[in-house]
Amino acid sequence: TKPQQDVVEKGMISQAKAMLATCKHRGMQRLLLVIVFAIPVASSIEKFWPALAEHYSSAPVDSIAWIFPAMMAAGFVLNGVAAAISAPICSLFGQ
C-alpha cells in the first residue's frame, strides 16, 4: 500500500498547490469572497426570516409588516450581488 499512499499524497499536494495558485488570482479572490460571504448570508436570510417573524408573532401585524418585504429584499439584493460578480468571473475562466 506504500506506492498507493505515495500517489495519493502527491495528488493531494498537487491539488493544494493548484488551489493556492488559483487563490492568488485577483478574479478568483473576488469569486471566493462572494462564495464565502454573500451567498451564505443570502441563503440564511431566505431560510431563517420566517423564524424571525415567528418570534414577533404576538406583536400587532401593522408594527411588523415591514419585516417580510425587508428580509426578502435583502435576500434578493445579496443574491443579485453574488450573481453579478460570479457570472462574469466564471465566464472569464470559461466555467
PDB file of C-alpha atoms in Angstrom:
ATOM      1  CA  THR A   1       0.000   0.000   0.000  1.00  0.00           C
ATOM      2  CA  LYS A   2       3.012   2.308   0.250  1.00  0.00           C
ATOM      3  CA  PRO A   3       3.137   3.097  -3.517  1.00  0.00           C
ATOM      4  CA  GLN A   4      -0.601   3.823  -3.494  1.00  0.00           C
ATOM      5  CA  GLN A   5      -0.184   6.066  -0.445  1.00  0.00           C
ATOM      6  CA  ASP A   6       2.619   7.967  -2.215  1.00  0.00           C
ATOM      7  CA  VAL A   7       0.409   8.516  -5.255  1.00  0.00           C
ATOM      8  CA  VAL A   8      -2.444   9.808  -3.069  1.00  0.00           C
ATOM      9  CA  GLU A   9      -0.118  12.108  -1.113  1.00  0.00           C
ATOM     10  CA  LYS A  10       1.449  13.518  -4.279  1.00  0.00           C
ATOM     11  CA  GLY A  11      -2.010  14.102  -5.743  1.00  0.00           C
ATOM     12  CA  MET A  12      -3.190  15.908  -2.622  1.00  0.00           C
ATOM     13  CA  ILE A  13      -0.068  18.073  -2.524  1.00  0.00           C
ATOM     14  CA  SER A  14      -0.518  18.910  -6.196  1.00  0.00           C
ATOM     15  CA  GLN A  15      -4.160  19.876  -5.643  1.00  0.00           C
ATOM     16  CA  ALA A  16      -3.271  22.028  -2.640  1.00  0.00           C
ATOM     17  CA  LYS A  17      -0.610  23.879  -4.661  1.00  0.00           C
ATOM     18  CA  ALA A  18      -3.062  24.411  -7.522  1.00  0.00           C
ATOM     19  CA  MET A  19      -5.665  25.768  -5.089  1.00  0.00           C
ATOM     20  CA  LEU A  20      -3.176  28.210  -3.584  1.00  0.00           C
ATOM     21  CA  ALA A  21      -2.083  29.368  -7.038  1.00  0.00           C
ATOM     22  CA  THR A  22      -5.722  29.879  -8.002  1.00  0.00           C
ATOM     23  CA  CYS A  23      -6.401  31.903  -4.847  1.00  0.00           C
ATOM     24  CA  LYS A  24      -3.606  34.306  -5.801  1.00  0.00           C
ATOM     25  CA  HIS A  25      -5.531  35.355  -8.929  1.00  0.00           C
ATOM     26  CA  ARG A  26      -7.487  38.577  -8.343  1.00  0.00           C
ATOM     27  CA  GLY A  27     -10.638  37.396 -10.097  1.00  0.00           C
ATOM     28  CA  MET A  28     -10.742  34.197  -8.110  1.00  0.00           C
ATOM     29  CA  GLN A  29     -10.288  36.145  -4.884  1.00  0.00           C
ATOM     30  CA  ARG A  30     -13.457  38.085  -5.679  1.00  0.00           C
ATOM     31  CA  LEU A  31     -15.318  34.918  -6.536  1.00  0.00           C
ATOM     32  CA  LEU A  32     -14.202  33.328  -3.275  1.00  0.00           C
ATOM     33  CA  LEU A  33     -15.434  36.363  -1.333  1.00  0.00           C
ATOM     34  CA  VAL A  34     -18.827  36.009  -2.989  1.00  0.00           C
ATOM     35  CA  ILE A  35     -18.915  32.294  -2.259  1.00  0.00           C
ATOM     36  CA  VAL A  36     -17.833  32.727   1.351  1.00  0.00           C
ATOM     37  CA  PHE A  37     -19.911  35.780   2.303  1.00  0.00           C
ATOM     38  CA  ALA A  38     -22.729  36.899   0.010  1.00  0.00           C
ATOM     39  CA  ILE A  39     -24.233  33.544  -0.899  1.00  0.00           C
ATOM     40  CA  PRO A  40     -24.406  32.089   2.649  1.00  0.00           C
ATOM     41  CA  VAL A  41     -25.797  35.339   4.063  1.00  0.00           C
ATOM     42  CA  ALA A  42     -28.476  35.481   1.372  1.00  0.00           C
ATOM     43  CA  SER A  43     -29.335  31.828   1.977  1.00  0.00           C
ATOM     44  CA  SER A  44     -29.589  32.310   5.705  1.00  0.00           C
ATOM     45  CA  ILE A  45     -31.880  35.290   5.272  1.00  0.00           C
ATOM     46  CA  GLU A  46     -34.127  33.320   2.926  1.00  0.00           C
ATOM     47  CA  LYS A  47     -34.280  30.340   5.246  1.00  0.00           C
ATOM     48  CA  PHE A  48     -34.490  31.985   8.652  1.00  0.00           C
ATOM     49  CA  TRP A  49     -36.544  35.152   8.196  1.00  0.00           C
ATOM     50  CA  PRO A  50     -39.756  33.196   8.844  1.00  0.00           C
ATOM     51  CA  ALA A  51     -38.295  32.226  12.235  1.00  0.00           C
ATOM     52  CA  LEU A  52     -37.609  35.898  12.950  1.00  0.00           C
ATOM     53  CA  ALA A  53     -41.189  36.763  12.071  1.00  0.00           C
ATOM     54  CA  GLU A  54     -42.460  33.899  14.255  1.00  0.00           C
ATOM     55  CA  HIS A  55     -40.611  35.437  17.204  1.00  0.00           C
ATOM     56  CA  TYR A  56     -42.672  38.610  16.782  1.00  0.00           C
ATOM     57  CA  SER A  57     -45.953  36.840  16.009  1.00  0.00           C
ATOM     58  CA  SER A  58     -47.632  38.223  19.118  1.00  0.00           C
ATOM     59  CA  ALA A  59     -46.919  41.795  18.012  1.00  0.00           C
ATOM     60  CA  PRO A  60     -49.571  43.751  16.101  1.00  0.00           C
ATOM     61  CA  VAL A  61     -49.387  42.966  12.383  1.00  0.00           C
ATOM     62  CA  ASP A  62     -49.063  46.630  11.426  1.00  0.00           C
ATOM     63  CA  SER A  63     -45.927  47.054  13.530  1.00  0.00           C
ATOM     64  CA  ILE A  64     -44.063  44.110  11.958  1.00  0.00           C
ATOM     65  CA  ALA A  65     -45.437  44.201   8.411  1.00  0.00           C
ATOM     66  CA  TRP A  66     -42.168  45.718   7.143  1.00  0.00           C
ATOM     67  CA  ILE A  67     -40.127  42.643   8.218  1.00  0.00           C
ATOM     68  CA  PHE A  68     -41.346  40.417   5.399  1.00  0.00           C
ATOM     69  CA  PRO A  69     -40.516  42.680   2.438  1.00  0.00           C
ATOM     70  CA  ALA A  70     -37.302  43.897   4.087  1.00  0.00           C
ATOM     71  CA  MET A  71     -35.954  40.380   4.573  1.00  0.00           C
ATOM     72  CA  MET A  72     -36.982  39.322   1.074  1.00  0.00           C
ATOM     73  CA  ALA A  73     -35.385  42.445  -0.405  1.00  0.00           C
ATOM     74  CA  ALA A  74     -32.140  41.818   1.492  1.00  0.00           C
ATOM     75  CA  GLY A  75     -32.036  38.246   0.205  1.00  0.00           C
ATOM     76  CA  PHE A  76     -32.713  39.349  -3.371  1.00  0.00           C
ATOM     77  CA  VAL A  77     -30.049  42.061  -3.200  1.00  0.00           C
ATOM     78  CA  LEU A  78     -27.378  39.708  -1.874  1.00  0.00           C
ATOM     79  CA  ASN A  79     -28.265  37.031  -4.424  1.00  0.00           C
ATOM     80  CA  GLY A  80     -28.124  39.681  -7.139  1.00  0.00           C
ATOM     81  CA  VAL A  81     -24.718  40.861  -5.983  1.00  0.00           C
ATOM     82  CA  ALA A  82     -23.460  37.284  -5.918  1.00  0.00           C
ATOM     83  CA  ALA A  83     -24.769  36.652  -9.434  1.00  0.00           C
ATOM     84  CA  ALA A  84     -23.454  39.957 -10.786  1.00  0.00           C
ATOM     85  CA  ILE A  85     -19.959  39.213  -9.522  1.00  0.00           C
ATOM     86  CA  SER A  86     -19.746  35.473 -10.019  1.00  0.00           C
ATOM     87  CA  ALA A  87     -21.240  35.218 -13.532  1.00  0.00           C
ATOM     88  CA  PRO A  88     -18.636  37.417 -15.296  1.00  0.00           C
ATOM     89  CA  ILE A  89     -15.789  35.836 -13.337  1.00  0.00           C
ATOM     90  CA  CYS A  90     -16.971  32.330 -14.232  1.00  0.00           C
ATOM     91  CA  SER A  91     -17.273  33.403 -17.884  1.00  0.00           C
ATOM     92  CA  LEU A  92     -13.760  34.806 -17.747  1.00  0.00           C
ATOM     93  CA  PHE A  93     -12.442  31.437 -16.602  1.00  0.00           C
ATOM     94  CA  GLY A  94     -14.615  29.515 -19.074  1.00  0.00           C
ATOM     95  CA  GLN A  95     -16.690  27.852 -16.353  1.00  0.00           C
TER      96      GLN A  95
END
